[in-house]
Every structure is written in C-alpha cells, then in structure tokens.
mmCIF file of N, CA and C in Angstrom:
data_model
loop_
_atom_site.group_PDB
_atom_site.id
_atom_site.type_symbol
_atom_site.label_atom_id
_atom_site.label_comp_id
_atom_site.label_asym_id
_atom_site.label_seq_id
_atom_site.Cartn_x
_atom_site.Cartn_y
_atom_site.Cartn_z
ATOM 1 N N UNK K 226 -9.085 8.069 -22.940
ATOM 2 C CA UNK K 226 -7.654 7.954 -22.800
ATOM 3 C C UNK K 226 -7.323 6.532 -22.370
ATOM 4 N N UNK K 227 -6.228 5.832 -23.017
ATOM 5 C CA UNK K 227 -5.983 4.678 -22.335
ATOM 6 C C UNK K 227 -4.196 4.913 -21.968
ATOM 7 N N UNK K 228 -4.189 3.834 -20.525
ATOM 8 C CA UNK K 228 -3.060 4.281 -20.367
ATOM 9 C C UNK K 228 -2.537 1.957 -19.784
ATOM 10 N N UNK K 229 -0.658 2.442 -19.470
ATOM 11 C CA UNK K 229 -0.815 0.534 -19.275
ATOM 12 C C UNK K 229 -1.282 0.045 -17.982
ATOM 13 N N UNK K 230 -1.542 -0.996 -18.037
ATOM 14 C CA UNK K 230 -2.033 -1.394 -16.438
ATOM 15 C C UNK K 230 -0.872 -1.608 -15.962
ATOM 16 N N UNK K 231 -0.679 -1.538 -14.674
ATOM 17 C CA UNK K 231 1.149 -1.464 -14.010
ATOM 18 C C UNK K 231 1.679 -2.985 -13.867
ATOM 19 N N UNK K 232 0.204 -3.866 -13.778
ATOM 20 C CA UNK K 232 0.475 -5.315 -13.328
ATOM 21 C C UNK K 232 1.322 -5.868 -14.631
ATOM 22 N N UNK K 233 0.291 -6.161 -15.559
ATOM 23 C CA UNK K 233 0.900 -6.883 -17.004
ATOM 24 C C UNK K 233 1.008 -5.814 -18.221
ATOM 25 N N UNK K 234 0.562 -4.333 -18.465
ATOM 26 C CA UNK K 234 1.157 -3.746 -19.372
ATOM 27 C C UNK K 234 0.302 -3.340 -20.291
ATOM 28 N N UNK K 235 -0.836 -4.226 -20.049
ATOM 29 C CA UNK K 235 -2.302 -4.106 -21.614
ATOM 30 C C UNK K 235 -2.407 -2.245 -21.483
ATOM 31 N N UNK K 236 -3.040 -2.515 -22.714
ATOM 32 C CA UNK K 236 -3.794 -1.295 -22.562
ATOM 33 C C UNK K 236 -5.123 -1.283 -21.697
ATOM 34 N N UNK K 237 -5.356 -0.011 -21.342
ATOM 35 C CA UNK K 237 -6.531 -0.146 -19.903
ATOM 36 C C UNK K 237 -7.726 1.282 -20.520
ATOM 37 N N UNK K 238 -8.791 1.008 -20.507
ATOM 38 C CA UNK K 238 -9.389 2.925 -20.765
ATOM 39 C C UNK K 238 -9.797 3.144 -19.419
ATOM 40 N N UNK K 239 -9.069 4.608 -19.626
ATOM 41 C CA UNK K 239 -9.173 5.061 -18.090
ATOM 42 C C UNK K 239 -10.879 5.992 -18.376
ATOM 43 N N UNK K 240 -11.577 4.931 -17.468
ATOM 44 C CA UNK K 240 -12.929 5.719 -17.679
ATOM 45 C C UNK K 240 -13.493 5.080 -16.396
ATOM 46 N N UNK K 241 -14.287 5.800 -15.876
ATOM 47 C CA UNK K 241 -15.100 5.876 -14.940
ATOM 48 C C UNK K 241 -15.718 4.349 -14.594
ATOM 49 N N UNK K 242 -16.286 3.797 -16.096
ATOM 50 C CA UNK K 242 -17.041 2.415 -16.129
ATOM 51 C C UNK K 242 -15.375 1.242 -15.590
ATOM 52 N N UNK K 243 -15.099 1.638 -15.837
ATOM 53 C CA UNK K 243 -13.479 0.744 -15.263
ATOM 54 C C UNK K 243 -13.221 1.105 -13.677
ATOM 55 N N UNK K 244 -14.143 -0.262 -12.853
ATOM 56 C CA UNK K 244 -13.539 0.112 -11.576
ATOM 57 C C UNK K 244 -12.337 0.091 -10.993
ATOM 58 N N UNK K 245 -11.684 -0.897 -11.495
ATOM 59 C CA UNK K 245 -10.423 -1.412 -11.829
ATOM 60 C C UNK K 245 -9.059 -0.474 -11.951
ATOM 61 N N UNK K 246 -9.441 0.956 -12.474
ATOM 62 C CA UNK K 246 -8.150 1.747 -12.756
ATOM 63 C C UNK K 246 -7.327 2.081 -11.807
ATOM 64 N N UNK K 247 -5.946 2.258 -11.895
ATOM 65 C CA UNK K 247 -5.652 1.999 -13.503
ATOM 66 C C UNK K 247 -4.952 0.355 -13.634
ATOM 67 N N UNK K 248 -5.615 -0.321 -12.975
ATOM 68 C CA UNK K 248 -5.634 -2.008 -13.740
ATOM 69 C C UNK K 248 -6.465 -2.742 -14.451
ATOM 70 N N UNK K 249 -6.127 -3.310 -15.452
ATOM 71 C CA UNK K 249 -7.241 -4.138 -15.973
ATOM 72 C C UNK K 249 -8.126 -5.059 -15.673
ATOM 73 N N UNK K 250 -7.355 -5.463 -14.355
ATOM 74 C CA UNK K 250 -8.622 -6.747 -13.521
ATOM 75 C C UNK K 250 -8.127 -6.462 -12.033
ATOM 76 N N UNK K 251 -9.474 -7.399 -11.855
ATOM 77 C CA UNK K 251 -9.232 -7.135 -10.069
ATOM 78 C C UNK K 251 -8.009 -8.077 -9.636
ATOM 79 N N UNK K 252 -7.708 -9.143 -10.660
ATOM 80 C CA UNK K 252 -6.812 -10.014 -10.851
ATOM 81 C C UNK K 252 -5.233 -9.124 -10.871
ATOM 82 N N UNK K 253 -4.841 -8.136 -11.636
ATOM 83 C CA UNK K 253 -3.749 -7.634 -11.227
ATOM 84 C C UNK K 253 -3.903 -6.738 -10.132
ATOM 85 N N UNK K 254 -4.822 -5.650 -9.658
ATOM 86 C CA UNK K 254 -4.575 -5.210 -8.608
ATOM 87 C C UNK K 254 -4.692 -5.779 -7.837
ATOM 88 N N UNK K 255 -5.312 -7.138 -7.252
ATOM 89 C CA UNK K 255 -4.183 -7.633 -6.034
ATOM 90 C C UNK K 255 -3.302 -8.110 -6.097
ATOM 91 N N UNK K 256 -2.774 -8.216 -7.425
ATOM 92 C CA UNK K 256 -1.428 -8.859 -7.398
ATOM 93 C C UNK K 256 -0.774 -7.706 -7.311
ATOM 94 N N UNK K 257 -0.776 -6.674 -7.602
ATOM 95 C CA UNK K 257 -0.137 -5.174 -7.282
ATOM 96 C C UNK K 257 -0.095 -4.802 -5.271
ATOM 97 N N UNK K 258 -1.190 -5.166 -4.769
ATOM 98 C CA UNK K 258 -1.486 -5.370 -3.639
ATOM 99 C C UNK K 258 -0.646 -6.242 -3.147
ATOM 100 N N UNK K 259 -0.243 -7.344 -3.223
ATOM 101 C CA UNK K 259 0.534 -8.195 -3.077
ATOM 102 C C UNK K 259 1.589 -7.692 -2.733
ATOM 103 N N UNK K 260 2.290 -6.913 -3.686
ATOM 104 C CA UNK K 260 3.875 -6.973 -3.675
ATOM 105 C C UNK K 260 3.896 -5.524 -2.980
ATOM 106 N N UNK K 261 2.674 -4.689 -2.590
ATOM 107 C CA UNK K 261 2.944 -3.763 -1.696
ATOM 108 C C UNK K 261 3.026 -4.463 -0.533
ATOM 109 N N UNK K 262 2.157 -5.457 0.127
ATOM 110 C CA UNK K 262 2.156 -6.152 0.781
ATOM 111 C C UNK K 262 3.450 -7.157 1.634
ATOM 112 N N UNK K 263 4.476 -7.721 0.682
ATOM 113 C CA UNK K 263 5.403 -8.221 0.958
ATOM 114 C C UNK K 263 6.322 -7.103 0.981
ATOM 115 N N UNK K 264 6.260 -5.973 0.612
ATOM 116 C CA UNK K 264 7.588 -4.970 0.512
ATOM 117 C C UNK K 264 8.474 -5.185 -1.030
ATOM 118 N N UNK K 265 7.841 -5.718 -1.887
ATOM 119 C CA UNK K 265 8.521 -5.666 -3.007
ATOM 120 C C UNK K 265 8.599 -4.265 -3.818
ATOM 121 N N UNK K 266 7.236 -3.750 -3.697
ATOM 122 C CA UNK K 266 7.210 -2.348 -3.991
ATOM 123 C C UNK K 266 7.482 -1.693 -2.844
ATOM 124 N N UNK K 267 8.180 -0.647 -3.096
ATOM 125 C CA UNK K 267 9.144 0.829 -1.650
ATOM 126 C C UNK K 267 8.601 1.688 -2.420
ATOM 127 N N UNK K 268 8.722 2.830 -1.250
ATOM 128 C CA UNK K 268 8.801 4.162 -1.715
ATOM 129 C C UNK K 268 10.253 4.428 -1.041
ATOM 130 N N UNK K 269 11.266 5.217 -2.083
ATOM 131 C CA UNK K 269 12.087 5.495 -1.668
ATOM 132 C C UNK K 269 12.329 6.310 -0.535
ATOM 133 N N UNK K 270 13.319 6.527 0.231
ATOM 134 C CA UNK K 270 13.708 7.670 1.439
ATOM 135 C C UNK K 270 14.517 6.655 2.431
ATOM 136 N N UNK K 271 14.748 7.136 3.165
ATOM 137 C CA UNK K 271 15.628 6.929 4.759
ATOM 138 C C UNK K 271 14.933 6.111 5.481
ATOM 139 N N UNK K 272 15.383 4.664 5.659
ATOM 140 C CA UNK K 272 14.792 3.517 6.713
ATOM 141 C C UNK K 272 14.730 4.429 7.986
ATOM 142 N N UNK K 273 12.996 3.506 8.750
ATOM 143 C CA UNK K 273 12.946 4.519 10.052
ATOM 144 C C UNK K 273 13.233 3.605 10.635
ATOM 145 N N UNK K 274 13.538 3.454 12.145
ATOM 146 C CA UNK K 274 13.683 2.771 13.394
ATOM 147 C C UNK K 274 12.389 2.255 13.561
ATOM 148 N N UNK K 275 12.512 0.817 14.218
ATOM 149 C CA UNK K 275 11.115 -0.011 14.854
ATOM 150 C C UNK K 275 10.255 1.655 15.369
ATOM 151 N N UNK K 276 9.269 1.722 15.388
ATOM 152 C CA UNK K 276 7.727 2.167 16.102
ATOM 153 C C UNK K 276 8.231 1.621 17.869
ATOM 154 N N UNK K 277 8.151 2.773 18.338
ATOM 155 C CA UNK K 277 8.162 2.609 19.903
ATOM 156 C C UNK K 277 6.979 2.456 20.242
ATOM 157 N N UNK K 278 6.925 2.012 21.711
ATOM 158 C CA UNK K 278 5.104 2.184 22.158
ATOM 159 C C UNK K 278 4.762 3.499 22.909
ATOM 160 N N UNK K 279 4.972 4.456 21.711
ATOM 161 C CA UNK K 279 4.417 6.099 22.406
ATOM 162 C C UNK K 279 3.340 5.600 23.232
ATOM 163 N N UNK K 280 3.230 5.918 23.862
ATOM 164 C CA UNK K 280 1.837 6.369 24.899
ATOM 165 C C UNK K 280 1.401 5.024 26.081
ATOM 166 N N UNK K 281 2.600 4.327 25.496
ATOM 167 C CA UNK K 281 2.002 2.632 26.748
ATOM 168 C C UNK K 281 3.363 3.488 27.896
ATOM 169 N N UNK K 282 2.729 3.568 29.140
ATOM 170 C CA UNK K 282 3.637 3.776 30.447
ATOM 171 C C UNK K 282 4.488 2.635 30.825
ATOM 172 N N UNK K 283 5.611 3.111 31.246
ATOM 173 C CA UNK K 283 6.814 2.574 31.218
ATOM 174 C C UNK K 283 6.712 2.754 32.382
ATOM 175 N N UNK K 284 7.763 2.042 33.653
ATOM 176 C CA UNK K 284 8.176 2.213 34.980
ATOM 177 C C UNK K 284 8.342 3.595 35.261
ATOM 178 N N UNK K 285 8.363 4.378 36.090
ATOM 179 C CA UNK K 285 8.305 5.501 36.616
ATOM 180 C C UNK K 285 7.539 6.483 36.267
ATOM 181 N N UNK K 286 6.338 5.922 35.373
ATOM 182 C CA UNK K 286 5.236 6.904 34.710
ATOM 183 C C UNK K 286 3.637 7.047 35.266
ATOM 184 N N UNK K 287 2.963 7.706 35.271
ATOM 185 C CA UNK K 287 2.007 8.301 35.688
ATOM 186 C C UNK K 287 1.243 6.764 36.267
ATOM 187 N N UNK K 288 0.973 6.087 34.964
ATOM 188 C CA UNK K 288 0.557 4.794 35.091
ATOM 189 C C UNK K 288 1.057 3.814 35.685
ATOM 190 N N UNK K 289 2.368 4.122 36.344
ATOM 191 C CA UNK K 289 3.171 2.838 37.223
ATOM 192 C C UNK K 289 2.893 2.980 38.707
ATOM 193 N N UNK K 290 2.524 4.261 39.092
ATOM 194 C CA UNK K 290 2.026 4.626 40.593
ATOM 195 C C UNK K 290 1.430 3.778 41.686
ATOM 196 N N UNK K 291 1.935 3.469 42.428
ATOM 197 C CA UNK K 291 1.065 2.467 43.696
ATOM 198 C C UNK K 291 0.712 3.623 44.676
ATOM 199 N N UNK K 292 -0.576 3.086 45.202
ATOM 200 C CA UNK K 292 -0.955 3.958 46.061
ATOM 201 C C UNK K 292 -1.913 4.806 46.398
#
C-alpha cells in the first residue's frame, strides 16, 4: 500500500522496511517534528490555563512548618 508523506506529498510504501512511515525521509519527519515543536501543528479543543505547581508546598502547607 502506498500512502502521501504528510511533509512533501510523494508517494511513500507503507511497509515495515520503511522506518520512516509514514514519511519518506528522516528529512521530513523532523521537519514534521519541527512544526509540532513550534506549535504550528494543534490539536484542536479548548486552550488550558498555565500548569500550576501541583504538589510544590505553598505557605501554610505541611512543608512550610517550623518547628
């Protein structure tokens, strides 16, 4: 079966001997890498809020204790 490579479009055979799939070179998947990388490629849905620091103790927490 051949299917396109996502980078430039060639045709690609999707076979086992192709480490590469489904790109034709290691040359477009990091350039595919890339633009996951910068945020050019999204997955769609609902922006989240910054990442808090679950689990680092804050003032009045177990870990702030003198004594």
């Amino acid at each position: 079966m051949k299917v396109k490579c996502p980078t430039c479009g060639s045709q690609v055979a999707w076979t086992e001997s192709n480490a590469f799939r489904p790109f034709c070179s290691e040359r477009c998947r990091t350039i595919d890498l890339g633009a996951w990388a910068s945020e050019r490629h999204r997955i769609a849905g609902e922006a989240l809020d910054a990442p808090s620091d679950a689990g680092t103790p804050t003032s009045g927490e177990a870990g702030d204790r003198k004594g």
